[in-house]
Backbone as a chain_set.jsonl record, in Angstrom:
{"seq": "XXXXXXXXXXXXXXXXXXXXXXXXXXXXXXXXXXXXXXXXXXXXXXXXXXXXXXXXXXXXXXXXXXXXXXXXXXXXXXXXXXXXXXXXXXXXXXXXXXXXXXXXXXXXXXXXXXXXXXXXXXXXXXXXXXXXXXXXXXXXXXXXXXXXXXXXXXXXXXXXXXXXXXXXXXXXXXXXXXXXXXXXXXXXXXXXXXXXXXXXXXXXXXXXXXXXXXXXX", "coords": {"N": [[155.95, -139.568, 71.307], [158.048, -136.802, 70.623], [160.031, -136.023, 67.927], [163.111, -134.554, 67.253], [164.867, -133.132, 64.451], [168.088, -133.002, 63.562], [170.614, -130.958, 65.213], [171.569, -128.406, 65.174], [174.128, -125.758, 64.969], [175.497, -125.027, 67.269], [175.462, -124.805, 70.856], [174.063, -122.396, 71.427], [172.51, -122.103, 69.199], [170.924, -124.345, 69.284], [169.508, -123.763, 71.548], [168.047, -121.53, 70.774], [166.355, -122.765, 68.914], [164.922, -124.539, 70.577], [163.658, -122.615, 72.294], [161.911, -121.544, 70.419], [159.902, -123.435, 70.143], [157.964, -123.126, 72.025], [154.915, -123.991, 73.604], [154.849, -126.504, 72.525], [155.274, -130.108, 72.452], [158.16, -131.15, 73.982], [161.138, -132.304, 72.445], [161.895, -135.826, 72.539], [163.889, -137.336, 71.433], [166.649, -137.041, 69.164], [167.245, -136.984, 65.752], [169.977, -137.318, 63.54], [170.915, -135.999, 60.452], [173.238, -135.848, 58.98], [176.818, -135.573, 59.38], [177.945, -132.925, 59.259], [179.12, -129.814, 60.51], [177.239, -127.767, 60.971], [174.947, -129.079, 61.536], [175.28, -130.578, 63.723], [176.949, -129.667, 65.909], [175.595, -128.535, 67.991], [174.687, -130.551, 69.386], [175.918, -131.478, 71.731], [174.712, -130.063, 73.756], [172.222, -131.03, 73.998], [169.925, -132.843, 75.878], [168.939, -135.353, 75.372], [168.514, -138.662, 73.907], [170.408, -139.438, 70.942], [170.284, -140.308, 67.491], [171.736, -141.874, 64.629], [173.192, -142.764, 61.412], [175.68, -145.324, 60.675], [177.88, -144.239, 59.303], [177.702, -141.525, 59.842], [178.148, -141.645, 62.655], [180.759, -142.528, 62.673], [182.154, -140.3, 61.628], [181.462, -138.336, 63.498], [182.691, -139.332, 65.805], [185.384, -139.238, 64.939], [185.686, -136.357, 64.684], [185.275, -135.662, 67.308], [187.645, -135.968, 68.47], [189.192, -133.944, 67.512], [191.369, -131.088, 67.743], [190.868, -127.745, 68.867], [192.333, -125.367, 68.626], [193.575, -122.48, 66.815], [195.765, -123.032, 64.954], [195.497, -125.843, 64.576], [192.959, -125.951, 63.48], [193.351, -124.459, 61.083], [195.201, -126.178, 59.83], [193.604, -128.352, 59.247], [192.085, -127.329, 57.166], [194.067, -127.032, 55.213], [194.757, -129.68, 54.866], [192.418, -130.8, 53.883], [190.626, -132.023, 55.493], [188.693, -130.334, 56.486], [186.825, -127.564, 55.141], [187.361, -124.207, 53.816], [185.065, -122.598, 53.799], [183.436, -123.682, 55.854], [185.223, -123.478, 58.021], [185.486, -120.586, 58.297], [182.916, -119.94, 59.021], [182.528, -121.358, 61.386], [184.297, -120.032, 63.067], [182.99, -117.636, 63.153], [180.658, -118.29, 64.524], [181.575, -119.338, 66.911], [183.184, -117.52, 69.236], [185.209, -118.378, 70.891], [186.658, -121.037, 69.871], [187.59, -123.282, 71.229], [185.682, -123.979, 72.934], [184.102, -125.809, 71.62], [182.423, -128.861, 71.569], [182.175, -131.987, 70.373], [179.736, -134.306, 70.041], [179.174, -137.755, 69.863], [176.596, -140.065, 68.693], [173.979, -141.868, 70.405], [172.373, -144.041, 69.593], [172.906, -146.123, 66.887], [172.499, -146.932, 63.512], [172.323, -149.153, 60.638], [171.831, -148.753, 57.319], [168.784, -148.514, 57.417], [166.22, -147.332, 59.671], [163.338, -147.524, 61.615], [161.372, -145.462, 63.615], [158.92, -145.665, 66.048], [156.781, -143.273, 66.892], [154.421, -143.075, 68.12], [151.493, -143.099, 66.878], [152.491, -141.904, 64.574], [155.173, -142.646, 62.36], [158.705, -142.484, 62.003], [160.806, -142.838, 59.441], [164.122, -143.532, 59.044], [166.561, -143.208, 56.605], [169.552, -144.107, 55.174], [170.915, -142.854, 52.403], [172.411, -142.967, 49.091], [174.288, -140.278, 47.644], [175.373, -137.0, 46.455], [176.327, -135.111, 48.325], [177.4, -135.897, 50.927], [178.961, -138.726, 52.453], [177.363, -139.828, 54.386], [174.722, -139.106, 54.453], [171.34, -138.919, 55.638], [167.839, -139.359, 55.204], [164.682, -138.349, 56.633], [161.662, -139.82, 56.74], [158.223, -139.38, 57.0], [155.677, -141.227, 56.782], [152.887, -141.196, 57.433], [152.317, -138.491, 57.401], [153.131, -137.729, 54.932], [155.524, -136.363, 54.516], [158.879, -135.445, 53.882], [161.958, -135.167, 55.266], [164.949, -133.726, 54.298], [167.49, -133.05, 55.111], [170.692, -132.229, 54.015], [170.852, -133.656, 51.68], [170.354, -133.255, 48.947], [172.122, -131.477, 47.997], [175.199, -130.126, 46.567], [178.565, -131.709, 46.434], [180.531, -130.226, 48.579], [183.079, -130.42, 49.439], [184.596, -131.102, 47.273], [186.71, -129.779, 44.766], [186.183, -128.134, 41.786], [183.072, -127.374, 43.487], [180.606, -129.873, 43.138], [178.285, -132.185, 41.543], [178.0, -135.753, 41.693], [177.63, -137.969, 39.147], [176.64, -140.666, 39.093], [175.896, -141.08, 41.785], [174.039, -138.991, 42.145], [172.042, -139.796, 40.38], [171.264, -142.188, 41.545], [170.181, -141.247, 43.949], [168.007, -139.765, 42.964], [166.463, -141.833, 41.915], [165.796, -143.2, 44.304], [164.26, -141.259, 45.599], [162.071, -140.973, 43.949], [160.668, -143.206, 44.565], [159.532, -142.801, 46.91], [156.523, -141.908, 48.714], [155.626, -138.83, 48.951], [154.408, -135.579, 49.787], [155.334, -133.13, 50.608], [158.57, -131.665, 51.063], [161.265, -130.982, 53.317], [164.008, -129.173, 53.14], [167.418, -128.852, 54.207], [168.392, -126.171, 54.235], [166.506, -124.47, 53.035], [163.16, -123.12, 52.519], [160.202, -125.161, 53.012], [159.232, -127.42, 50.319], [157.128, -128.404, 47.581], [156.624, -131.711, 46.269], [156.669, -131.573, 43.46], [158.006, -129.122, 43.058], [160.505, -129.779, 44.213], [161.443, -131.8, 42.516], [161.554, -130.384, 40.105], [163.549, -128.467, 40.84], [165.736, -130.178, 41.239], [166.073, -131.271, 38.629], [166.728, -128.915, 37.245], [169.121, -128.299, 38.589], [170.653, -130.489, 37.765], [170.784, -130.06, 35.007], [172.12, -127.573, 34.882], [174.541, -128.313, 36.089], [175.514, -130.08, 34.169], [175.911, -128.335, 32.077], [177.847, -126.48, 33.032], [179.91, -128.04, 33.661], [180.184, -129.166, 36.164], [179.081, -131.589, 36.812], [180.182, -134.637, 37.474], [181.813, -137.719, 36.709], [181.576, -140.631, 38.846], [184.194, -141.711, 40.991]], "CA": [[157.243, -138.861, 71.466], [158.416, -135.782, 69.613], [161.356, -136.267, 67.285], [163.859, -133.381, 66.675], [165.698, -133.49, 63.371], [169.278, -132.202, 63.592], [170.915, -130.314, 66.466], [172.093, -126.988, 65.074], [175.543, -125.622, 64.822], [176.06, -124.648, 68.528], [174.488, -124.808, 71.941], [173.196, -121.192, 71.279], [171.569, -122.324, 68.031], [169.971, -125.326, 69.771], [168.707, -123.058, 72.589], [167.09, -120.695, 70.058], [165.329, -123.632, 68.36], [164.036, -125.046, 71.702], [162.759, -121.555, 72.637], [160.864, -121.29, 69.395], [158.95, -124.491, 70.252], [156.887, -122.667, 72.885], [154.267, -124.998, 74.425], [154.875, -127.819, 71.826], [155.902, -131.198, 73.163], [159.619, -131.124, 73.928], [161.641, -133.596, 71.796], [162.408, -136.911, 73.385], [165.071, -137.9, 70.728], [167.07, -136.224, 68.023], [167.838, -137.767, 64.612], [170.962, -136.517, 62.801], [170.848, -136.29, 59.04], [174.62, -136.045, 58.569], [177.791, -135.062, 60.38], [178.487, -131.641, 59.086], [179.081, -129.101, 61.786], [176.047, -126.91, 61.163], [173.791, -129.927, 61.909], [175.606, -131.466, 64.838], [177.752, -129.204, 67.0], [174.701, -128.209, 69.102], [174.277, -131.867, 69.992], [176.453, -131.539, 73.063], [173.851, -129.375, 74.724], [170.935, -131.782, 74.002], [169.827, -133.801, 77.037], [168.123, -136.434, 74.919], [169.285, -139.565, 73.056], [170.589, -139.063, 69.557], [170.384, -141.426, 66.58], [172.383, -141.565, 63.401], [173.708, -143.915, 60.726], [177.008, -145.757, 61.028], [178.888, -143.344, 58.756], [177.686, -140.318, 60.668], [178.799, -141.914, 63.925], [182.242, -142.563, 62.468], [182.634, -138.932, 61.469], [181.336, -137.642, 64.836], [183.785, -139.869, 66.705], [186.656, -138.625, 64.544], [185.667, -134.938, 65.085], [185.302, -135.495, 68.795], [189.104, -136.011, 68.833], [189.902, -132.794, 66.945], [191.751, -129.966, 68.577], [190.225, -126.471, 68.363], [193.167, -124.151, 68.524], [193.555, -121.996, 65.472], [196.744, -123.735, 64.043], [194.94, -127.136, 64.238], [191.874, -125.697, 62.538], [193.836, -124.091, 59.781], [195.825, -127.347, 59.211], [192.574, -129.215, 58.668], [191.637, -126.749, 55.923], [195.086, -127.356, 54.289], [194.772, -131.135, 54.58], [191.154, -131.188, 53.271], [189.636, -132.521, 56.427], [187.697, -129.352, 56.561], [186.908, -126.551, 54.049], [187.475, -122.818, 54.214], [183.661, -122.086, 54.078], [183.105, -124.087, 57.235], [186.199, -122.855, 58.975], [185.185, -119.25, 58.529], [181.655, -119.825, 59.76], [182.743, -121.861, 62.748], [184.889, -118.914, 63.786], [181.889, -116.566, 63.373], [179.669, -118.837, 65.517], [182.297, -119.529, 68.185], [184.275, -116.611, 69.539], [186.199, -119.203, 71.482], [186.388, -122.372, 69.226], [187.907, -124.328, 72.112], [184.407, -124.367, 73.592], [183.345, -126.776, 70.794], [182.417, -130.286, 71.995], [181.45, -132.829, 69.388], [179.157, -135.485, 70.765], [178.691, -138.817, 69.07], [175.236, -140.444, 68.986], [173.655, -142.938, 71.339], [171.789, -145.156, 68.795], [173.513, -146.13, 65.596], [171.804, -147.937, 62.611], [172.913, -149.47, 59.33], [170.859, -148.842, 56.227], [167.546, -147.779, 57.739], [165.681, -147.55, 61.003], [162.012, -146.932, 61.794], [161.023, -145.161, 64.978], [157.499, -145.514, 66.312], [156.664, -142.129, 67.794], [153.101, -143.081, 68.692], [150.608, -142.503, 65.954], [153.24, -141.643, 63.439], [156.498, -143.288, 62.307], [159.814, -141.766, 61.362], [161.764, -143.834, 58.786], [165.443, -142.966, 58.777], [167.16, -143.991, 55.514], [170.794, -143.662, 54.676], [170.88, -142.936, 50.941], [173.579, -142.495, 48.272], [174.016, -138.918, 47.265], [176.604, -136.253, 46.187], [176.767, -134.137, 49.328], [178.306, -136.496, 51.872], [178.746, -140.23, 52.442], [176.576, -140.263, 55.546], [173.352, -138.388, 54.527], [170.147, -139.727, 55.978], [166.564, -138.615, 55.146], [163.646, -138.769, 57.638], [160.383, -139.869, 56.08], [157.017, -139.48, 57.891], [154.658, -141.694, 55.797], [151.533, -140.749, 57.751], [152.175, -137.083, 57.115], [153.639, -137.567, 53.604], [156.585, -135.38, 54.602], [160.18, -135.988, 53.791], [163.083, -134.243, 55.699], [166.034, -134.091, 53.373], [168.804, -132.624, 55.494], [171.402, -131.611, 52.923], [171.13, -134.703, 50.79], [170.2, -132.938, 47.497], [173.109, -130.451, 47.671], [176.446, -130.565, 45.968], [179.697, -132.085, 47.177], [181.18, -128.954, 48.8], [184.478, -130.71, 49.726], [185.343, -131.32, 46.035], [187.029, -128.498, 44.129], [185.147, -127.308, 42.169], [181.927, -128.01, 44.059], [180.061, -130.674, 42.049], [177.483, -133.326, 41.748], [178.545, -136.985, 41.132], [176.522, -138.456, 38.26], [176.015, -141.99, 39.534], [175.26, -140.909, 43.107], [172.926, -138.147, 41.901], [170.95, -140.575, 39.7], [170.803, -143.076, 42.521], [169.303, -140.503, 44.85], [166.761, -139.444, 42.281], [165.666, -143.052, 41.879], [165.193, -143.419, 45.63], [163.255, -140.199, 45.976], [160.886, -141.243, 43.18], [160.024, -144.359, 45.12], [158.823, -142.424, 48.235], [155.241, -141.227, 48.553], [155.555, -137.68, 49.832], [153.828, -134.314, 49.168], [156.179, -131.947, 51.063], [159.913, -131.903, 51.516], [161.84, -130.006, 54.128], [165.425, -129.244, 52.948], [168.23, -128.336, 55.373], [168.663, -124.743, 54.133], [165.489, -123.811, 52.247], [161.842, -123.36, 52.992], [159.569, -126.432, 52.491], [158.89, -127.468, 48.878], [156.256, -129.538, 47.137], [157.245, -132.717, 45.484], [156.869, -131.12, 42.123], [159.058, -128.09, 43.145], [161.779, -130.418, 44.495], [161.959, -132.511, 41.306], [161.994, -129.29, 39.177], [164.885, -127.902, 41.243], [166.798, -131.186, 40.943], [166.262, -131.269, 37.194], [167.455, -127.694, 36.899], [170.468, -128.454, 39.086], [171.334, -131.495, 36.922], [171.005, -129.421, 33.745], [173.123, -126.532, 35.118], [175.813, -129.003, 36.298], [175.995, -130.604, 32.841], [176.36, -127.281, 31.216], [179.036, -125.78, 33.518], [181.022, -128.981, 33.836], [180.377, -129.578, 37.585], [178.542, -132.905, 36.993], [181.35, -135.454, 37.144], [181.64, -139.171, 36.861], [182.058, -141.107, 40.143], [185.491, -142.507, 40.984]], "C": [[157.438, -137.866, 70.31], [159.845, -136.058, 69.174], [161.995, -134.932, 66.764], [164.75, -133.929, 65.495], [166.877, -132.489, 63.301], [169.385, -131.342, 64.886], [171.411, -128.921, 66.41], [173.586, -126.931, 65.173], [176.252, -125.221, 66.184], [175.043, -124.794, 69.592], [173.518, -123.566, 71.843], [172.165, -121.444, 70.214], [170.474, -123.297, 68.547], [169.051, -124.65, 70.749], [167.638, -122.195, 71.868], [165.992, -121.555, 69.411], [164.398, -124.069, 69.456], [163.138, -123.862, 72.19], [161.62, -121.344, 71.699], [159.722, -122.319, 69.461], [157.741, -124.063, 71.145], [156.317, -123.829, 73.728], [154.194, -126.341, 73.708], [155.6, -128.885, 72.701], [157.442, -131.198, 72.954], [160.09, -132.4, 73.282], [162.118, -134.592, 72.75], [163.588, -137.664, 72.721], [165.335, -137.004, 69.566], [167.722, -137.101, 66.978], [168.773, -136.81, 63.849], [170.999, -136.949, 61.366], [172.297, -136.483, 58.454], [175.534, -135.276, 59.509], [178.29, -133.622, 60.282], [178.176, -130.695, 60.231], [177.84, -128.289, 62.036], [174.772, -127.712, 61.568], [174.077, -130.629, 63.173], [176.329, -130.763, 66.027], [176.925, -128.585, 68.175], [174.328, -129.422, 69.908], [174.779, -132.015, 71.458], [175.633, -130.965, 74.169], [172.476, -130.027, 74.776], [170.94, -132.843, 75.091], [168.991, -134.937, 76.664], [168.939, -137.36, 74.087], [169.317, -139.107, 71.606], [170.858, -140.284, 68.692], [170.922, -141.006, 65.252], [172.78, -142.827, 62.717], [175.186, -144.197, 61.057], [178.034, -144.79, 60.485], [178.948, -141.999, 59.416], [178.411, -140.516, 61.998], [180.277, -141.951, 63.797], [182.846, -141.172, 62.334], [182.56, -138.2, 62.774], [182.438, -138.081, 65.785], [185.148, -139.276, 66.306], [186.758, -137.094, 64.936], [185.767, -134.76, 66.58], [186.729, -135.523, 69.318], [189.852, -134.835, 68.295], [190.269, -131.77, 67.993], [191.271, -128.661, 67.971], [190.973, -125.209, 68.602], [193.296, -123.755, 67.088], [194.562, -122.698, 64.573], [196.171, -125.088, 63.649], [193.749, -126.967, 63.243], [192.322, -125.307, 61.151], [194.52, -125.315, 59.056], [194.793, -128.233, 58.62], [192.068, -128.672, 57.361], [192.766, -127.156, 54.816], [195.052, -128.847, 53.909], [193.48, -131.666, 53.86], [190.24, -131.833, 54.191], [188.424, -131.592, 56.658], [187.805, -128.401, 55.373], [186.851, -125.114, 54.655], [186.087, -122.197, 54.656], [183.27, -122.423, 55.551], [183.974, -123.463, 58.334], [185.8, -121.411, 59.336], [183.868, -119.109, 59.302], [181.674, -120.364, 61.151], [183.351, -120.753, 63.583], [183.907, -117.778, 64.073], [180.969, -117.013, 64.472], [180.328, -118.998, 66.849], [183.479, -118.553, 68.399], [185.437, -117.338, 70.181], [185.975, -120.658, 70.97], [186.731, -123.535, 70.191], [186.772, -124.693, 72.988], [183.63, -125.486, 72.845], [183.563, -128.17, 71.451], [181.594, -131.001, 70.99], [181.033, -134.124, 70.074], [178.718, -136.563, 69.791], [177.254, -139.283, 69.501], [175.143, -141.644, 69.912], [173.115, -144.222, 70.685], [172.305, -145.024, 67.389], [172.858, -147.188, 64.784], [172.652, -148.073, 61.349], [171.758, -149.538, 58.327], [169.57, -147.995, 56.576], [167.038, -148.184, 59.107], [164.311, -146.924, 61.079], [161.735, -146.723, 63.246], [159.517, -144.973, 65.09], [157.304, -144.448, 67.361], [155.31, -142.088, 68.487], [152.125, -142.27, 67.817], [151.249, -142.2, 64.617], [154.59, -142.378, 63.477], [157.505, -142.38, 61.564], [160.772, -142.823, 60.793], [163.036, -143.119, 58.368], [166.136, -143.832, 57.726], [168.447, -143.341, 55.09], [170.895, -143.87, 53.152], [172.14, -142.448, 50.199], [173.196, -141.093, 47.748], [175.426, -138.209, 46.954], [177.233, -135.47, 47.371], [177.766, -134.711, 50.349], [178.007, -138.009, 51.98], [177.893, -140.725, 53.583], [175.197, -139.64, 55.558], [172.266, -139.352, 54.688], [168.909, -138.82, 55.78], [165.687, -139.175, 56.265], [162.32, -138.705, 56.96], [159.227, -140.139, 57.07], [155.903, -139.932, 56.959], [153.212, -141.246, 56.133], [151.271, -139.289, 57.395], [152.576, -136.759, 55.63], [154.623, -136.421, 53.492], [157.915, -136.047, 54.63], [161.198, -134.872, 54.22], [164.321, -134.613, 55.057], [167.411, -133.879, 54.023], [169.492, -131.924, 54.293], [171.629, -132.572, 51.695], [171.046, -134.356, 49.258], [171.244, -131.902, 47.087], [174.39, -131.043, 47.106], [177.472, -131.137, 46.972], [180.584, -130.797, 47.405], [182.715, -129.186, 49.15], [185.292, -131.007, 48.408], [185.507, -129.944, 45.346], [187.105, -128.747, 42.595], [183.973, -128.064, 42.838], [181.196, -128.72, 42.849], [178.963, -131.678, 42.508], [178.148, -134.576, 41.078], [177.413, -137.671, 40.418], [175.864, -139.707, 38.824], [175.298, -141.82, 40.845], [173.996, -140.035, 42.996], [171.779, -138.961, 41.32], [170.44, -141.607, 40.654], [169.852, -142.418, 43.544], [168.03, -140.185, 44.214], [165.898, -140.677, 42.196], [165.058, -143.375, 43.216], [164.096, -142.494, 45.992], [161.939, -140.447, 45.197], [160.05, -142.38, 43.775], [159.189, -143.978, 46.395], [157.588, -141.657, 47.961], [155.146, -140.026, 49.461], [154.949, -136.499, 48.99], [154.732, -133.124, 49.398], [157.587, -132.446, 51.406], [160.421, -130.701, 52.299], [163.345, -130.065, 53.923], [166.154, -128.61, 54.145], [168.337, -126.779, 55.387], [167.725, -123.983, 53.184], [164.105, -123.966, 52.911], [161.281, -124.642, 52.471], [159.218, -126.304, 51.067], [157.858, -128.535, 48.65], [157.135, -130.527, 46.506], [157.634, -132.249, 44.12], [157.952, -130.019, 42.072], [160.469, -128.728, 43.361], [162.319, -131.073, 43.185], [162.303, -131.482, 40.169], [163.347, -128.714, 39.503], [165.983, -128.885, 40.967], [167.095, -131.319, 39.443], [167.064, -130.099, 36.738], [168.933, -127.777, 37.374], [171.349, -129.384, 38.22], [171.709, -130.805, 35.589], [172.171, -128.39, 33.855], [174.499, -127.178, 35.296], [176.399, -129.602, 35.054], [176.553, -129.477, 31.989], [177.652, -126.618, 31.656], [180.176, -126.753, 33.879], [181.174, -129.472, 35.311], [179.524, -130.866, 37.891], [179.663, -133.838, 36.528], [181.016, -136.927, 37.33], [182.193, -139.565, 38.253], [183.42, -141.786, 39.953], [185.218, -143.975, 40.888]], "O": [[157.024, -138.109, 69.176], [160.734, -136.294, 69.992], [161.411, -134.279, 65.9], [165.292, -135.033, 65.567], [166.689, -131.305, 63.021], [168.385, -131.051, 65.543], [171.656, -128.293, 67.44], [174.241, -127.94, 65.433], [177.476, -125.098, 66.214], [173.854, -124.901, 69.293], [172.328, -123.68, 72.135], [171.023, -121.008, 70.355], [169.284, -123.109, 68.292], [167.862, -124.967, 70.76], [166.485, -122.139, 72.295], [164.834, -121.139, 69.359], [163.181, -123.981, 69.291], [161.962, -124.09, 72.474], [160.507, -121.011, 72.104], [158.664, -122.081, 68.877], [156.642, -124.6, 71.005], [157.035, -124.537, 74.434], [153.542, -127.254, 74.215], [156.419, -128.559, 73.56], [157.912, -131.243, 71.818], [159.526, -133.467, 73.524], [162.732, -134.213, 73.748], [164.212, -138.517, 73.351], [164.458, -136.318, 69.043], [168.638, -137.867, 67.276], [168.419, -135.668, 63.556], [171.103, -138.142, 61.079], [172.473, -137.244, 57.503], [175.094, -134.455, 60.313], [179.003, -133.163, 61.175], [177.11, -130.765, 60.842], [177.421, -128.129, 63.182], [173.721, -127.154, 61.884], [173.167, -131.264, 63.705], [176.278, -131.322, 67.123], [177.481, -128.176, 69.194], [173.727, -129.323, 70.979], [174.104, -132.617, 72.294], [175.799, -131.297, 75.343], [171.634, -129.588, 75.559], [171.871, -133.642, 75.191], [168.341, -135.504, 77.542], [169.978, -136.945, 73.574], [168.383, -138.476, 71.113], [171.576, -141.194, 69.105], [170.619, -139.914, 64.772], [172.729, -143.891, 63.333], [175.85, -143.359, 61.666], [179.018, -144.533, 61.178], [180.007, -141.388, 59.557], [179.192, -139.663, 62.42], [180.998, -141.477, 64.675], [183.923, -140.902, 62.866], [183.505, -137.501, 63.139], [183.035, -137.261, 66.483], [185.948, -138.875, 67.151], [187.784, -136.639, 65.443], [186.314, -133.761, 67.046], [186.992, -135.15, 70.462], [191.044, -134.698, 68.571], [189.576, -131.604, 68.997], [191.26, -128.48, 66.753], [190.399, -124.132, 68.762], [193.144, -124.598, 66.204], [194.197, -122.954, 63.425], [196.326, -125.484, 62.494], [193.585, -127.75, 62.307], [191.756, -125.759, 60.155], [194.419, -125.451, 57.837], [195.042, -128.839, 57.577], [191.653, -129.45, 56.501], [192.439, -127.548, 53.696], [195.294, -129.208, 52.757], [193.45, -132.774, 53.324], [189.136, -132.196, 53.786], [187.318, -132.028, 56.975], [188.808, -128.439, 54.66], [186.39, -124.872, 55.77], [185.954, -121.46, 55.632], [182.849, -121.568, 56.331], [183.511, -123.01, 59.381], [185.774, -121.046, 60.511], [183.745, -118.228, 60.153], [180.93, -119.899, 62.016], [182.937, -120.56, 64.726], [183.994, -117.077, 65.082], [180.535, -116.194, 65.283], [179.666, -118.803, 67.868], [184.57, -118.716, 67.854], [186.579, -116.913, 70.007], [185.202, -121.41, 71.562], [186.233, -124.645, 70.009], [186.879, -125.657, 73.746], [182.651, -126.028, 73.357], [184.67, -128.569, 71.814], [180.431, -130.662, 70.771], [181.841, -134.894, 70.593], [177.904, -136.256, 68.92], [176.786, -138.907, 70.575], [176.129, -142.338, 70.158], [173.366, -145.331, 71.157], [172.176, -143.974, 66.76], [172.655, -148.289, 65.297], [173.53, -147.266, 61.044], [170.821, -150.316, 58.503], [169.368, -146.902, 56.048], [167.383, -149.244, 59.63], [164.164, -145.8, 60.598], [161.836, -147.653, 64.046], [158.915, -144.218, 64.327], [157.599, -144.644, 68.539], [155.05, -141.218, 69.319], [151.941, -141.059, 67.944], [150.56, -142.245, 63.598], [155.081, -142.692, 64.562], [157.164, -141.638, 60.643], [161.431, -143.571, 61.516], [163.046, -142.252, 57.494], [166.287, -145.039, 57.915], [168.464, -142.176, 54.693], [170.953, -145.014, 52.699], [172.844, -141.572, 50.702], [172.041, -140.773, 47.466], [176.485, -138.794, 47.181], [178.435, -135.21, 47.421], [178.816, -134.124, 50.61], [176.921, -138.471, 51.63], [177.713, -141.933, 53.735], [174.547, -139.645, 56.603], [172.198, -140.405, 54.055], [168.938, -137.647, 56.152], [165.898, -140.279, 56.769], [161.87, -137.61, 56.621], [159.307, -141.062, 57.881], [155.227, -139.079, 56.383], [152.422, -140.955, 55.235], [150.134, -138.903, 57.12], [152.371, -135.639, 55.162], [154.593, -135.627, 52.551], [158.104, -137.068, 55.29], [161.266, -133.804, 53.611], [164.768, -135.747, 55.228], [168.4, -134.449, 53.561], [168.865, -131.091, 53.638], [172.466, -132.32, 50.828], [171.592, -135.07, 48.417], [171.255, -131.482, 45.93], [174.635, -132.248, 47.153], [177.278, -131.062, 48.186], [181.29, -130.367, 46.493], [183.505, -128.242, 49.145], [186.515, -131.142, 48.451], [184.61, -129.101, 45.342], [187.983, -129.482, 42.143], [183.912, -129.291, 42.746], [181.189, -128.216, 41.726], [178.782, -131.946, 43.696], [178.776, -134.453, 40.027], [176.36, -137.928, 41.001], [174.646, -139.757, 38.998], [174.202, -142.352, 41.021], [172.999, -140.299, 43.669], [170.638, -138.804, 41.755], [169.248, -141.91, 40.604], [168.842, -143.005, 43.933], [166.992, -140.317, 44.864], [164.686, -140.578, 42.391], [163.901, -143.792, 43.273], [163.111, -142.884, 46.619], [160.849, -140.176, 45.7], [158.854, -142.485, 43.502], [158.311, -144.71, 46.851], [157.573, -140.821, 47.058], [154.665, -140.128, 50.59], [154.983, -136.453, 47.76], [154.889, -132.246, 48.549], [157.753, -133.527, 51.973], [160.072, -129.558, 52.005], [163.962, -130.963, 54.497], [165.551, -127.925, 54.972], [168.367, -126.172, 56.457], [168.114, -122.97, 52.603], [163.912, -124.838, 53.758], [161.851, -125.195, 51.53], [158.927, -125.202, 50.602], [157.73, -129.469, 49.442], [158.296, -130.235, 46.222], [158.752, -132.474, 43.657], [158.739, -129.992, 41.127], [161.464, -128.287, 42.786], [163.484, -130.909, 42.822], [163.228, -131.704, 39.388], [164.185, -128.493, 38.628], [167.059, -128.499, 40.51], [168.253, -131.463, 39.049], [167.985, -130.246, 35.935], [169.853, -127.381, 36.659], [172.533, -129.147, 37.978], [172.832, -130.959, 35.108], [173.072, -128.364, 33.017], [175.495, -126.699, 34.754], [177.617, -129.64, 34.88], [177.539, -129.647, 31.272], [178.471, -126.231, 30.822], [181.245, -126.346, 34.334], [182.17, -130.11, 35.651], [179.279, -131.188, 39.054], [180.045, -133.837, 35.358], [180.065, -137.299, 38.018], [183.123, -138.945, 38.769], [183.727, -142.345, 38.9], [186.153, -144.776, 40.869]]}, "num_chains": 1, "name": "protein.A"}
């Protein structure tokens, strides 16, 4: 079976991804790395089972009850349920935001889950991190490839954007235990293990210098 990782930010985004696959084996399941809109709002157009961790499912279920008229969207920015950056980009992607349908997943796991795809395995692991409380990585041991989603990025919902020291250090410790050569981040080209670790060290150093590395609550 072919496994898709994340579902895009809209049905149009998902369709563009599917078109790009050409003659490759169509995905039989989709794994969601976390609940943020740019990774999940295309899920409603996917005709395959979806799998995520418990925290992601909880967020998707909550968002599936959201109203998508402009006053409700703006109120979520005021309340902190959403952030202005996402609000503006959702409006750019959806001329009619009331077309948004948030779909929860079909398979939900706690901690970790291994999928046997036939010849290779996908190990889904919910890890502590700064970006979101539901971030999951997808590790393919036979290929020595690690799909990161957004797990190495800052907490964008905190003002100012920041890394949380304990969570950041916990993530680094987990990454060092995994035997991979290549990582695929959510919003960057693939990196080598050495490039990833160098980038994370630089991010940690910069956050220490500019005061955006904070202690966890």
